[in-house]
Amino acid sequence: MMGLLQLAARHGRAALVMGLLTGLLLPDLAARLQPWLPHMVAALLFLNAYRIGYSRAVGGLRDGLDTLCAVALLQLALPLLALAGAALLGLAETPAALALVLMLSAPSVTGSPNITALLGHPPETAFRLLILGTALMPLTVIPIILLMPGLGELDHLADVLRAAGRLVATIGLVVLAGFLLRRLTLPNLRPDQATAIDGLTMIALAVIVIALMSALGPALEQQPWLVLQWMGFALAANLGLQMLTYAVVRRRAGSGAVAVSVVAGNRNFALFLIALPAATTEPLLIFLGCYQVPMYLTAILMRRFYSRAAVSSER
């Protein structure tokens, strides 16, 4: 079993591609897995907490001011800038502007530490941004919801805050459970054991992406041109934001610059689909499906960019 998990860890990027293709080609399987998404995401978060451990996570929090500043930049400053830009262009009420602003307002996706590790960089910064960003989301999201056209109703804000509160509580319990079990079972993790856990997380990510593609396959058959438009928008929003963020933070963030950039482009956008009314979010469902493609291909599409950028910054 250890050998199989280590093999999965070595071929993690290929596993994610297989997950994407499986979700597109087998929509029935994707639909069956979709109801289990919350459980699978929680399991992935547990594996991340178990893999990193309490000491490494808390040790990084001693430099908490940088993490706090990064969260404020990613979840408050960026969506407000996007909203202001859309308003100046007269596009604030379009589905594309709504999708972009809500995406930028969301905390990191659960898989960001794994994506960062696949890129060959330490995952601890991404994990800290995931935890702190999720914890602060009930505060950072308030001005966004109040200022975004059509989202300022108190009922909508209350729904988002309740959903964010549930998310914070769930993540807190899962992370604590992961830390506790790691301390009780493997306080001193050997390299081969760490690789095996990495392999298990890659398998979990591949299964999760199958479920996330449940809405995209049917849409691609029925509205291919619309899907292609949203796909281009999702690629530009995700990968473009990663490049822009890396250019801004690479000198200040040092070894954590890649993790910050990965988090910048990969957000837990689905939270808003749960919290906001269906009439508001229905036009964004195709975007959510398209958004999974750059997210799960980041480890492939962005590897050369981050490698070249790191070399050029050393010169």
PDB file of C-alpha atoms in Angstrom:
ATOM      1  CA  MET A   1       0.000   0.000   0.000  1.00  0.00           C
ATOM      2  CA  MET A   2       2.815   2.413   0.878  1.00  0.00           C
ATOM      3  CA  GLY A   3       4.340   1.801  -2.545  1.00  0.00           C
ATOM      4  CA  LEU A   4       1.083   2.606  -4.348  1.00  0.00           C
ATOM      5  CA  LEU A   5       0.598   5.819  -2.390  1.00  0.00           C
ATOM      6  CA  GLN A   6       4.177   6.906  -3.072  1.00  0.00           C
ATOM      7  CA  LEU A   7       3.579   6.214  -6.772  1.00  0.00           C
ATOM      8  CA  ALA A   8       0.480   8.422  -6.659  1.00  0.00           C
ATOM      9  CA  ALA A   9       2.548  11.183  -5.031  1.00  0.00           C
ATOM     10  CA  ARG A  10       5.183  11.026  -7.767  1.00  0.00           C
ATOM     11  CA  HIS A  11       2.509  11.299 -10.485  1.00  0.00           C
ATOM     12  CA  GLY A  12       0.210  13.789  -8.755  1.00  0.00           C
ATOM     13  CA  ARG A  13      -0.105  16.153 -11.730  1.00  0.00           C
ATOM     14  CA  ALA A  14      -1.133  13.299 -14.010  1.00  0.00           C
ATOM     15  CA  ALA A  15      -3.738  12.224 -11.439  1.00  0.00           C
ATOM     16  CA  LEU A  16      -5.336  15.671 -11.493  1.00  0.00           C
ATOM     17  CA  VAL A  17      -5.518  15.651 -15.299  1.00  0.00           C
ATOM     18  CA  MET A  18      -7.129  12.207 -15.184  1.00  0.00           C
ATOM     19  CA  GLY A  19      -9.657  13.526 -12.684  1.00  0.00           C
ATOM     20  CA  LEU A  20     -10.589  16.430 -14.953  1.00  0.00           C
ATOM     21  CA  LEU A  21     -10.990  14.176 -17.988  1.00  0.00           C
ATOM     22  CA  THR A  22     -12.976  11.608 -16.027  1.00  0.00           C
ATOM     23  CA  GLY A  23     -15.366  14.280 -14.776  1.00  0.00           C
ATOM     24  CA  LEU A  24     -15.952  15.497 -18.332  1.00  0.00           C
ATOM     25  CA  LEU A  25     -16.244  12.083 -19.994  1.00  0.00           C
ATOM     26  CA  LEU A  26     -18.265  10.350 -17.262  1.00  0.00           C
ATOM     27  CA  PRO A  27     -20.925  12.875 -16.203  1.00  0.00           C
ATOM     28  CA  ASP A  28     -23.018  10.190 -14.464  1.00  0.00           C
ATOM     29  CA  LEU A  29     -20.111   9.315 -12.176  1.00  0.00           C
ATOM     30  CA  ALA A  30     -19.496  13.012 -11.522  1.00  0.00           C
ATOM     31  CA  ALA A  31     -23.173  13.497 -10.624  1.00  0.00           C
ATOM     32  CA  ARG A  32     -23.055  10.575  -8.184  1.00  0.00           C
ATOM     33  CA  LEU A  33     -19.971  11.936  -6.455  1.00  0.00           C
ATOM     34  CA  GLN A  34     -21.234  15.528  -6.304  1.00  0.00           C
ATOM     35  CA  PRO A  35     -23.373  15.126  -3.121  1.00  0.00           C
ATOM     36  CA  TRP A  36     -20.272  13.875  -1.287  1.00  0.00           C
ATOM     37  CA  LEU A  37     -18.215  16.981  -2.072  1.00  0.00           C
ATOM     38  CA  PRO A  38     -18.401  18.532   1.421  1.00  0.00           C
ATOM     39  CA  HIS A  39     -17.221  15.287   3.016  1.00  0.00           C
ATOM     40  CA  MET A  40     -14.362  14.882   0.534  1.00  0.00           C
ATOM     41  CA  VAL A  41     -13.209  18.478   0.986  1.00  0.00           C
ATOM     42  CA  ALA A  42     -13.221  18.005   4.762  1.00  0.00           C
ATOM     43  CA  ALA A  43     -11.171  14.821   4.364  1.00  0.00           C
ATOM     44  CA  LEU A  44      -8.654  16.684   2.191  1.00  0.00           C
ATOM     45  CA  LEU A  45      -8.309  19.432   4.789  1.00  0.00           C
ATOM     46  CA  PHE A  46      -7.798  16.789   7.493  1.00  0.00           C
ATOM     47  CA  LEU A  47      -4.994  15.210   5.449  1.00  0.00           C
ATOM     48  CA  ASN A  48      -3.322  18.610   5.005  1.00  0.00           C
ATOM     49  CA  ALA A  49      -3.451  19.310   8.751  1.00  0.00           C
ATOM     50  CA  TYR A  50      -2.145  15.811   9.503  1.00  0.00           C
ATOM     51  CA  ARG A  51       0.679  16.147   6.952  1.00  0.00           C
ATOM     52  CA  ILE A  52       1.874  19.607   8.077  1.00  0.00           C
ATOM     53  CA  GLY A  53       1.370  19.112  11.804  1.00  0.00           C
ATOM     54  CA  TYR A  54       0.734  21.555  14.618  1.00  0.00           C
ATOM     55  CA  SER A  55       4.329  22.645  15.224  1.00  0.00           C
ATOM     56  CA  ARG A  56       5.024  23.677  11.613  1.00  0.00           C
ATOM     57  CA  ALA A  57       1.673  25.425  11.259  1.00  0.00           C
ATOM     58  CA  VAL A  58       1.904  27.350  14.530  1.00  0.00           C
ATOM     59  CA  GLY A  59       5.579  28.093  14.035  1.00  0.00           C
ATOM     60  CA  GLY A  60       4.674  30.001  10.875  1.00  0.00           C
ATOM     61  CA  LEU A  61       1.961  31.941  12.673  1.00  0.00           C
ATOM     62  CA  ARG A  62       4.630  33.762  14.693  1.00  0.00           C
ATOM     63  CA  ASP A  63       5.053  35.812  11.540  1.00  0.00           C
ATOM     64  CA  GLY A  64       1.313  36.360  11.506  1.00  0.00           C
ATOM     65  CA  LEU A  65       1.396  40.010  10.445  1.00  0.00           C
ATOM     66  CA  ASP A  66       2.561  39.106   6.933  1.00  0.00           C
ATOM     67  CA  THR A  67      -0.153  36.481   6.674  1.00  0.00           C
ATOM     68  CA  LEU A  68      -2.763  38.964   7.872  1.00  0.00           C
ATOM     69  CA  CYS A  69      -1.597  41.551   5.333  1.00  0.00           C
ATOM     70  CA  ALA A  70      -1.757  38.954   2.562  1.00  0.00           C
ATOM     71  CA  VAL A  71      -5.336  38.020   3.512  1.00  0.00           C
ATOM     72  CA  ALA A  72      -6.351  41.702   3.549  1.00  0.00           C
ATOM     73  CA  LEU A  73      -4.803  42.188   0.115  1.00  0.00           C
ATOM     74  CA  LEU A  74      -6.324  39.072  -1.416  1.00  0.00           C
ATOM     75  CA  GLN A  75      -9.813  39.081   0.111  1.00  0.00           C
ATOM     76  CA  LEU A  76     -10.517  42.785   0.604  1.00  0.00           C
ATOM     77  CA  ALA A  77      -8.310  45.044  -1.521  1.00  0.00           C
ATOM     78  CA  LEU A  78      -8.464  42.978  -4.724  1.00  0.00           C
ATOM     79  CA  PRO A  79     -12.268  42.532  -4.858  1.00  0.00           C
ATOM     80  CA  LEU A  80     -12.798  46.226  -4.037  1.00  0.00           C
ATOM     81  CA  LEU A  81     -10.418  47.200  -6.862  1.00  0.00           C
ATOM     82  CA  ALA A  82     -12.202  44.825  -9.251  1.00  0.00           C
ATOM     83  CA  LEU A  83     -15.587  46.237  -8.244  1.00  0.00           C
ATOM     84  CA  ALA A  84     -14.366  49.814  -8.708  1.00  0.00           C
ATOM     85  CA  GLY A  85     -12.941  48.971 -12.125  1.00  0.00           C
ATOM     86  CA  ALA A  86     -16.144  47.265 -13.228  1.00  0.00           C
ATOM     87  CA  ALA A  87     -18.206  50.258 -12.036  1.00  0.00           C
ATOM     88  CA  LEU A  88     -16.015  52.689 -13.982  1.00  0.00           C
ATOM     89  CA  LEU A  89     -16.510  50.601 -17.125  1.00  0.00           C
ATOM     90  CA  GLY A  90     -20.266  50.281 -16.535  1.00  0.00           C
ATOM     91  CA  LEU A  91     -19.982  46.498 -16.121  1.00  0.00           C
ATOM     92  CA  ALA A  92     -20.693  46.136 -12.398  1.00  0.00           C
ATOM     93  CA  GLU A  93     -24.024  44.364 -12.939  1.00  0.00           C
ATOM     94  CA  THR A  94     -22.785  41.830 -15.490  1.00  0.00           C
ATOM     95  CA  PRO A  95     -22.388  38.121 -14.614  1.00  0.00           C
ATOM     96  CA  ALA A  96     -18.662  38.323 -15.400  1.00  0.00           C
ATOM     97  CA  ALA A  97     -18.114  41.157 -12.898  1.00  0.00           C
ATOM     98  CA  LEU A  98     -20.167  39.333 -10.271  1.00  0.00           C
ATOM     99  CA  ALA A  99     -18.166  36.146 -10.801  1.00  0.00           C
ATOM    100  CA  LEU A 100     -14.827  37.949 -10.581  1.00  0.00           C
ATOM    101  CA  VAL A 101     -15.676  39.994  -7.482  1.00  0.00           C
ATOM    102  CA  LEU A 102     -17.122  37.008  -5.613  1.00  0.00           C
ATOM    103  CA  MET A 103     -14.146  34.852  -6.587  1.00  0.00           C
ATOM    104  CA  LEU A 104     -11.727  37.454  -5.256  1.00  0.00           C
ATOM    105  CA  SER A 105     -13.736  37.792  -2.021  1.00  0.00           C
ATOM    106  CA  ALA A 106     -13.479  34.086  -1.226  1.00  0.00           C
ATOM    107  CA  PRO A 107     -10.758  32.432   0.880  1.00  0.00           C
ATOM    108  CA  SER A 108      -8.314  29.880  -0.464  1.00  0.00           C
ATOM    109  CA  VAL A 109      -9.496  26.544  -1.794  1.00  0.00           C
ATOM    110  CA  THR A 110      -8.734  23.602   0.459  1.00  0.00           C
ATOM    111  CA  GLY A 111      -6.336  22.128  -2.084  1.00  0.00           C
ATOM    112  CA  SER A 112      -3.997  25.141  -2.312  1.00  0.00           C
ATOM    113  CA  PRO A 113      -1.308  23.581  -0.055  1.00  0.00           C
ATOM    114  CA  ASN A 114      -1.323  20.477  -2.265  1.00  0.00           C
ATOM    115  CA  ILE A 115      -1.073  22.536  -5.466  1.00  0.00           C
ATOM    116  CA  THR A 116       1.808  24.514  -3.977  1.00  0.00           C
ATOM    117  CA  ALA A 117       3.599  21.295  -3.028  1.00  0.00           C
ATOM    118  CA  LEU A 118       3.110  19.937  -6.563  1.00  0.00           C
ATOM    119  CA  LEU A 119       4.878  23.060  -7.837  1.00  0.00           C
ATOM    120  CA  GLY A 120       7.844  22.123  -5.655  1.00  0.00           C
ATOM    121  CA  HIS A 121       7.400  24.807  -2.994  1.00  0.00           C
ATOM    122  CA  PRO A 122       6.681  24.612   0.768  1.00  0.00           C
ATOM    123  CA  PRO A 123       2.924  24.343   1.462  1.00  0.00           C
ATOM    124  CA  GLU A 124       2.905  25.914   4.932  1.00  0.00           C
ATOM    125  CA  THR A 125       2.221  29.479   3.732  1.00  0.00           C
ATOM    126  CA  ALA A 126      -0.732  28.300   1.653  1.00  0.00           C
ATOM    127  CA  PHE A 127      -2.074  26.359   4.638  1.00  0.00           C
ATOM    128  CA  ARG A 128      -1.836  29.418   6.904  1.00  0.00           C
ATOM    129  CA  LEU A 129      -3.571  31.587   4.314  1.00  0.00           C
ATOM    130  CA  LEU A 130      -6.306  28.964   4.029  1.00  0.00           C
ATOM    131  CA  ILE A 131      -6.925  28.888   7.774  1.00  0.00           C
ATOM    132  CA  LEU A 132      -6.639  32.618   8.491  1.00  0.00           C
ATOM    133  CA  GLY A 133      -8.418  33.674   5.295  1.00  0.00           C
ATOM    134  CA  THR A 134     -11.365  31.420   6.087  1.00  0.00           C
ATOM    135  CA  ALA A 135     -11.502  32.644   9.686  1.00  0.00           C
ATOM    136  CA  LEU A 136     -11.523  36.299   8.597  1.00  0.00           C
ATOM    137  CA  MET A 137     -13.953  35.877   5.712  1.00  0.00           C
ATOM    138  CA  PRO A 138     -17.040  36.814   7.801  1.00  0.00           C
ATOM    139  CA  LEU A 139     -15.394  40.235   8.270  1.00  0.00           C
ATOM    140  CA  THR A 140     -13.783  40.804   4.856  1.00  0.00           C
ATOM    141  CA  VAL A 141     -16.898  39.835   2.899  1.00  0.00           C
ATOM    142  CA  ILE A 142     -19.214  42.435   4.497  1.00  0.00           C
ATOM    143  CA  PRO A 143     -18.137  45.515   2.474  1.00  0.00           C
ATOM    144  CA  ILE A 144     -18.100  43.468  -0.730  1.00  0.00           C
ATOM    145  CA  ILE A 145     -21.665  42.224  -0.289  1.00  0.00           C
ATOM    146  CA  LEU A 146     -22.912  45.685   0.702  1.00  0.00           C
ATOM    147  CA  LEU A 147     -21.272  47.446  -2.270  1.00  0.00           C
ATOM    148  CA  MET A 148     -21.895  44.870  -5.018  1.00  0.00           C
ATOM    149  CA  PRO A 149     -25.016  45.815  -7.016  1.00  0.00           C
ATOM    150  CA  GLY A 150     -27.899  43.455  -6.273  1.00  0.00           C
ATOM    151  CA  LEU A 151     -26.230  41.833  -3.243  1.00  0.00           C
ATOM    152  CA  GLY A 152     -26.758  44.469  -0.577  1.00  0.00           C
ATOM    153  CA  GLU A 153     -29.969  43.039   0.867  1.00  0.00           C
ATOM    154  CA  LEU A 154     -29.679  42.131   4.547  1.00  0.00           C
ATOM    155  CA  ASP A 155     -31.026  38.630   3.950  1.00  0.00           C
ATOM    156  CA  HIS A 156     -28.240  37.921   1.475  1.00  0.00           C
ATOM    157  CA  LEU A 157     -25.592  39.258   3.836  1.00  0.00           C
ATOM    158  CA  ALA A 158     -26.980  37.212   6.720  1.00  0.00           C
ATOM    159  CA  ASP A 159     -26.979  34.076   4.552  1.00  0.00           C
ATOM    160  CA  VAL A 160     -23.361  34.617   3.555  1.00  0.00           C
ATOM    161  CA  LEU A 161     -22.272  35.278   7.133  1.00  0.00           C
ATOM    162  CA  ARG A 162     -24.070  32.168   8.392  1.00  0.00           C
ATOM    163  CA  ALA A 163     -22.453  30.066   5.682  1.00  0.00           C
ATOM    164  CA  ALA A 164     -19.048  31.586   6.443  1.00  0.00           C
ATOM    165  CA  GLY A 165     -19.532  30.906  10.163  1.00  0.00           C
ATOM    166  CA  ARG A 166     -20.357  27.262   9.487  1.00  0.00           C
ATOM    167  CA  LEU A 167     -17.294  27.024   7.250  1.00  0.00           C
ATOM    168  CA  VAL A 168     -15.022  28.499   9.926  1.00  0.00           C
ATOM    169  CA  ALA A 169     -16.373  26.105  12.575  1.00  0.00           C
ATOM    170  CA  THR A 170     -16.033  23.069  10.306  1.00  0.00           C
ATOM    171  CA  ILE A 171     -12.487  23.917   9.254  1.00  0.00           C
ATOM    172  CA  GLY A 172     -11.478  24.563  12.867  1.00  0.00           C
ATOM    173  CA  LEU A 173     -12.755  21.178  14.033  1.00  0.00           C
ATOM    174  CA  VAL A 174     -11.227  19.286  11.099  1.00  0.00           C
ATOM    175  CA  VAL A 175      -7.827  20.980  11.479  1.00  0.00           C
ATOM    176  CA  LEU A 176      -7.734  20.341  15.229  1.00  0.00           C
ATOM    177  CA  ALA A 177      -8.594  16.695  14.626  1.00  0.00           C
ATOM    178  CA  GLY A 178      -5.766  16.409  12.103  1.00  0.00           C
ATOM    179  CA  PHE A 179      -3.258  18.013  14.462  1.00  0.00           C
ATOM    180  CA  LEU A 180      -4.344  15.800  17.364  1.00  0.00           C
ATOM    181  CA  LEU A 181      -4.217  12.534  15.414  1.00  0.00           C
ATOM    182  CA  ARG A 182      -0.793  13.422  14.006  1.00  0.00           C
ATOM    183  CA  ARG A 183       0.528  14.036  17.541  1.00  0.00           C
ATOM    184  CA  LEU A 184      -0.927  10.743  18.794  1.00  0.00           C
ATOM    185  CA  THR A 185       0.144   8.534  15.881  1.00  0.00           C
ATOM    186  CA  LEU A 186       3.133   9.975  13.993  1.00  0.00           C
ATOM    187  CA  PRO A 187       4.752  12.818  15.948  1.00  0.00           C
ATOM    188  CA  ASN A 188       7.984  12.286  13.978  1.00  0.00           C
ATOM    189  CA  LEU A 189       6.964  11.803  10.367  1.00  0.00           C
ATOM    190  CA  ARG A 190       9.488   9.921   8.233  1.00  0.00           C
ATOM    191  CA  PRO A 191      10.055  11.036   4.607  1.00  0.00           C
ATOM    192  CA  ASP A 192       8.513   7.840   3.187  1.00  0.00           C
ATOM    193  CA  GLN A 193       5.440   8.299   5.388  1.00  0.00           C
ATOM    194  CA  ALA A 194       5.128  11.939   4.297  1.00  0.00           C
ATOM    195  CA  THR A 195       5.291  10.867   0.651  1.00  0.00           C
ATOM    196  CA  ALA A 196       2.580   8.264   1.246  1.00  0.00           C
ATOM    197  CA  ILE A 197       0.297  10.923   2.774  1.00  0.00           C
ATOM    198  CA  ASP A 198       1.020  13.154  -0.221  1.00  0.00           C
ATOM    199  CA  GLY A 199      -0.073  10.308  -2.492  1.00  0.00           C
ATOM    200  CA  LEU A 200      -3.310   9.901  -0.555  1.00  0.00           C
ATOM    201  CA  THR A 201      -4.037  13.632  -0.909  1.00  0.00           C
ATOM    202  CA  MET A 202      -3.420  13.425  -4.660  1.00  0.00           C
ATOM    203  CA  ILE A 203      -5.967  10.623  -4.934  1.00  0.00           C
ATOM    204  CA  ALA A 204      -8.434  12.676  -2.877  1.00  0.00           C
ATOM    205  CA  LEU A 205      -7.908  15.710  -5.128  1.00  0.00           C
ATOM    206  CA  ALA A 206      -8.447  13.622  -8.269  1.00  0.00           C
ATOM    207  CA  VAL A 207     -11.755  12.264  -6.917  1.00  0.00           C
ATOM    208  CA  ILE A 208     -12.890  15.722  -5.803  1.00  0.00           C
ATOM    209  CA  VAL A 209     -12.292  17.250  -9.225  1.00  0.00           C
ATOM    210  CA  ILE A 210     -14.463  14.550 -10.815  1.00  0.00           C
ATOM    211  CA  ALA A 211     -17.366  15.680  -8.634  1.00  0.00           C
ATOM    212  CA  LEU A 212     -16.678  19.364  -9.319  1.00  0.00           C
ATOM    213  CA  MET A 213     -16.998  18.802 -13.078  1.00  0.00           C
ATOM    214  CA  SER A 214     -20.584  17.504 -12.785  1.00  0.00           C
ATOM    215  CA  ALA A 215     -22.153  20.672 -14.248  1.00  0.00           C
ATOM    216  CA  LEU A 216     -19.591  21.328 -16.988  1.00  0.00           C
ATOM    217  CA  GLY A 217     -20.004  18.188 -19.112  1.00  0.00           C
ATOM    218  CA  PRO A 218     -23.731  18.679 -19.856  1.00  0.00           C
ATOM    219  CA  ALA A 219     -23.218  22.428 -20.412  1.00  0.00           C
ATOM    220  CA  LEU A 220     -20.447  21.716 -22.924  1.00  0.00           C
ATOM    221  CA  GLU A 221     -22.876  19.623 -24.971  1.00  0.00           C
ATOM    222  CA  GLN A 222     -25.761  22.090 -24.808  1.00  0.00           C
ATOM    223  CA  GLN A 223     -23.992  25.493 -24.918  1.00  0.00           C
ATOM    224  CA  PRO A 224     -20.432  24.957 -26.181  1.00  0.00           C
ATOM    225  CA  TRP A 225     -19.837  28.592 -27.207  1.00  0.00           C
ATOM    226  CA  LEU A 226     -20.966  29.911 -23.822  1.00  0.00           C
ATOM    227  CA  VAL A 227     -18.718  27.387 -22.075  1.00  0.00           C
ATOM    228  CA  LEU A 228     -15.742  28.458 -24.206  1.00  0.00           C
ATOM    229  CA  GLN A 229     -16.349  32.110 -23.291  1.00  0.00           C
ATOM    230  CA  TRP A 230     -16.519  31.317 -19.576  1.00  0.00           C
ATOM    231  CA  MET A 231     -13.475  29.056 -19.913  1.00  0.00           C
ATOM    232  CA  GLY A 232     -11.405  31.888 -21.363  1.00  0.00           C
ATOM    233  CA  PHE A 233     -12.571  34.180 -18.583  1.00  0.00           C
ATOM    234  CA  ALA A 234     -11.764  31.599 -15.890  1.00  0.00           C
ATOM    235  CA  LEU A 235      -8.280  30.966 -17.316  1.00  0.00           C
ATOM    236  CA  ALA A 236      -7.528  34.686 -17.461  1.00  0.00           C
ATOM    237  CA  ALA A 237      -8.881  35.335 -13.953  1.00  0.00           C
ATOM    238  CA  ASN A 238      -7.054  32.450 -12.304  1.00  0.00           C
ATOM    239  CA  LEU A 239      -3.715  32.283 -14.115  1.00  0.00           C
ATOM    240  CA  GLY A 240      -3.489  36.020 -14.810  1.00  0.00           C
ATOM    241  CA  LEU A 241      -4.054  36.815 -11.155  1.00  0.00           C
ATOM    242  CA  GLN A 242      -1.356  34.335 -10.138  1.00  0.00           C
ATOM    243  CA  MET A 243       1.161  36.026 -12.453  1.00  0.00           C
ATOM    244  CA  LEU A 244       0.231  39.510 -11.283  1.00  0.00           C
ATOM    245  CA  THR A 245       0.389  38.549  -7.606  1.00  0.00           C
ATOM    246  CA  TYR A 246       3.754  36.845  -7.986  1.00  0.00           C
ATOM    247  CA  ALA A 247       5.204  39.925  -9.701  1.00  0.00           C
ATOM    248  CA  VAL A 248       4.053  42.070  -6.760  1.00  0.00           C
ATOM    249  CA  VAL A 249       4.956  39.866  -3.783  1.00  0.00           C
ATOM    250  CA  ARG A 250       7.937  37.767  -4.860  1.00  0.00           C
ATOM    251  CA  ARG A 251      10.564  40.005  -3.240  1.00  0.00           C
ATOM    252  CA  ARG A 252       8.700  40.586   0.025  1.00  0.00           C
ATOM    253  CA  ALA A 253       7.226  37.092   0.452  1.00  0.00           C
ATOM    254  CA  GLY A 254      10.420  35.207  -0.379  1.00  0.00           C
ATOM    255  CA  SER A 255       9.939  31.441  -0.272  1.00  0.00           C
ATOM    256  CA  GLY A 256       6.205  31.918   0.301  1.00  0.00           C
ATOM    257  CA  ALA A 257       5.639  33.964  -2.867  1.00  0.00           C
ATOM    258  CA  VAL A 258       4.469  30.989  -4.911  1.00  0.00           C
ATOM    259  CA  ALA A 259       2.030  29.919  -2.189  1.00  0.00           C
ATOM    260  CA  VAL A 260       0.549  33.444  -1.985  1.00  0.00           C
ATOM    261  CA  SER A 261       0.201  33.534  -5.774  1.00  0.00           C
ATOM    262  CA  VAL A 262      -1.450  30.115  -5.902  1.00  0.00           C
ATOM    263  CA  VAL A 263      -3.956  31.198  -3.256  1.00  0.00           C
ATOM    264  CA  ALA A 264      -4.595  34.458  -5.130  1.00  0.00           C
ATOM    265  CA  GLY A 265      -5.856  32.597  -8.180  1.00  0.00           C
ATOM    266  CA  ASN A 266      -7.519  29.620  -6.511  1.00  0.00           C
ATOM    267  CA  ARG A 267     -10.426  30.556  -4.240  1.00  0.00           C
ATOM    268  CA  ASN A 268     -13.326  28.764  -2.572  1.00  0.00           C
ATOM    269  CA  PHE A 269     -15.836  30.419  -4.908  1.00  0.00           C
ATOM    270  CA  ALA A 270     -18.388  27.651  -4.331  1.00  0.00           C
ATOM    271  CA  LEU A 271     -19.123  29.061  -0.863  1.00  0.00           C
ATOM    272  CA  PHE A 272     -21.157  31.866  -2.431  1.00  0.00           C
ATOM    273  CA  LEU A 273     -23.158  29.429  -4.521  1.00  0.00           C
ATOM    274  CA  ILE A 274     -24.298  27.846  -1.261  1.00  0.00           C
ATOM    275  CA  ALA A 275     -25.043  31.118   0.516  1.00  0.00           C
ATOM    276  CA  LEU A 276     -26.609  33.355  -2.136  1.00  0.00           C
ATOM    277  CA  PRO A 277     -30.044  32.943  -3.791  1.00  0.00           C
ATOM    278  CA  ALA A 278     -30.250  30.558  -6.738  1.00  0.00           C
ATOM    279  CA  ALA A 279     -31.514  33.338  -9.020  1.00  0.00           C
ATOM    280  CA  THR A 280     -28.284  35.240  -8.401  1.00  0.00           C
ATOM    281  CA  THR A 281     -25.876  32.336  -8.721  1.00  0.00           C
ATOM    282  CA  GLU A 282     -27.447  30.264 -11.508  1.00  0.00           C
ATOM    283  CA  PRO A 283     -25.665  32.217 -14.298  1.00  0.00           C
ATOM    284  CA  LEU A 284     -22.359  31.470 -12.521  1.00  0.00           C
ATOM    285  CA  LEU A 285     -22.617  27.672 -12.431  1.00  0.00           C
ATOM    286  CA  ILE A 286     -20.837  27.250 -15.749  1.00  0.00           C
ATOM    287  CA  PHE A 287     -18.076  29.572 -14.533  1.00  0.00           C
ATOM    288  CA  LEU A 288     -17.654  27.376 -11.442  1.00  0.00           C
ATOM    289  CA  GLY A 289     -17.145  24.318 -13.640  1.00  0.00           C
ATOM    290  CA  CYS A 290     -14.722  26.145 -15.929  1.00  0.00           C
ATOM    291  CA  TYR A 291     -12.854  27.521 -12.925  1.00  0.00           C
ATOM    292  CA  GLN A 292     -11.859  24.004 -11.902  1.00  0.00           C
ATOM    293  CA  VAL A 293      -9.768  23.596 -15.064  1.00  0.00           C
ATOM    294  CA  PRO A 294      -7.084  26.246 -14.357  1.00  0.00           C
ATOM    295  CA  MET A 295      -7.287  25.409 -10.655  1.00  0.00           C
ATOM    296  CA  TYR A 296      -6.395  21.747 -11.075  1.00  0.00           C
ATOM    297  CA  LEU A 297      -3.994  22.415 -13.952  1.00  0.00           C
ATOM    298  CA  THR A 298      -2.066  25.127 -12.062  1.00  0.00           C
ATOM    299  CA  ALA A 299       0.609  22.600 -11.094  1.00  0.00           C
ATOM    300  CA  ILE A 300       1.192  21.952 -14.822  1.00  0.00           C
ATOM    301  CA  LEU A 301       0.442  25.282 -16.497  1.00  0.00           C
ATOM    302  CA  MET A 302       2.287  27.488 -13.992  1.00  0.00           C
ATOM    303  CA  ARG A 303       5.301  25.338 -13.164  1.00  0.00           C
ATOM    304  CA  ARG A 304       7.496  26.808 -15.909  1.00  0.00           C
ATOM    305  CA  PHE A 305       6.372  30.366 -15.131  1.00  0.00           C
ATOM    306  CA  TYR A 306       7.310  30.106 -11.455  1.00  0.00           C
ATOM    307  CA  SER A 307      10.601  28.395 -12.277  1.00  0.00           C
ATOM    308  CA  ARG A 308      11.614  31.057 -14.801  1.00  0.00           C
ATOM    309  CA  ALA A 309      10.485  33.890 -12.531  1.00  0.00           C
ATOM    310  CA  ALA A 310      12.513  32.489  -9.648  1.00  0.00           C
ATOM    311  CA  VAL A 311      15.641  32.230 -11.821  1.00  0.00           C
ATOM    312  CA  SER A 312      15.273  35.770 -13.174  1.00  0.00           C
ATOM    313  CA  SER A 313      14.788  37.202  -9.661  1.00  0.00           C
ATOM    314  CA  GLU A 314      18.060  35.585  -8.539  1.00  0.00           C
ATOM    315  CA  ARG A 315      20.087  37.287 -11.245  1.00  0.00           C
TER     316      ARG A 315
END
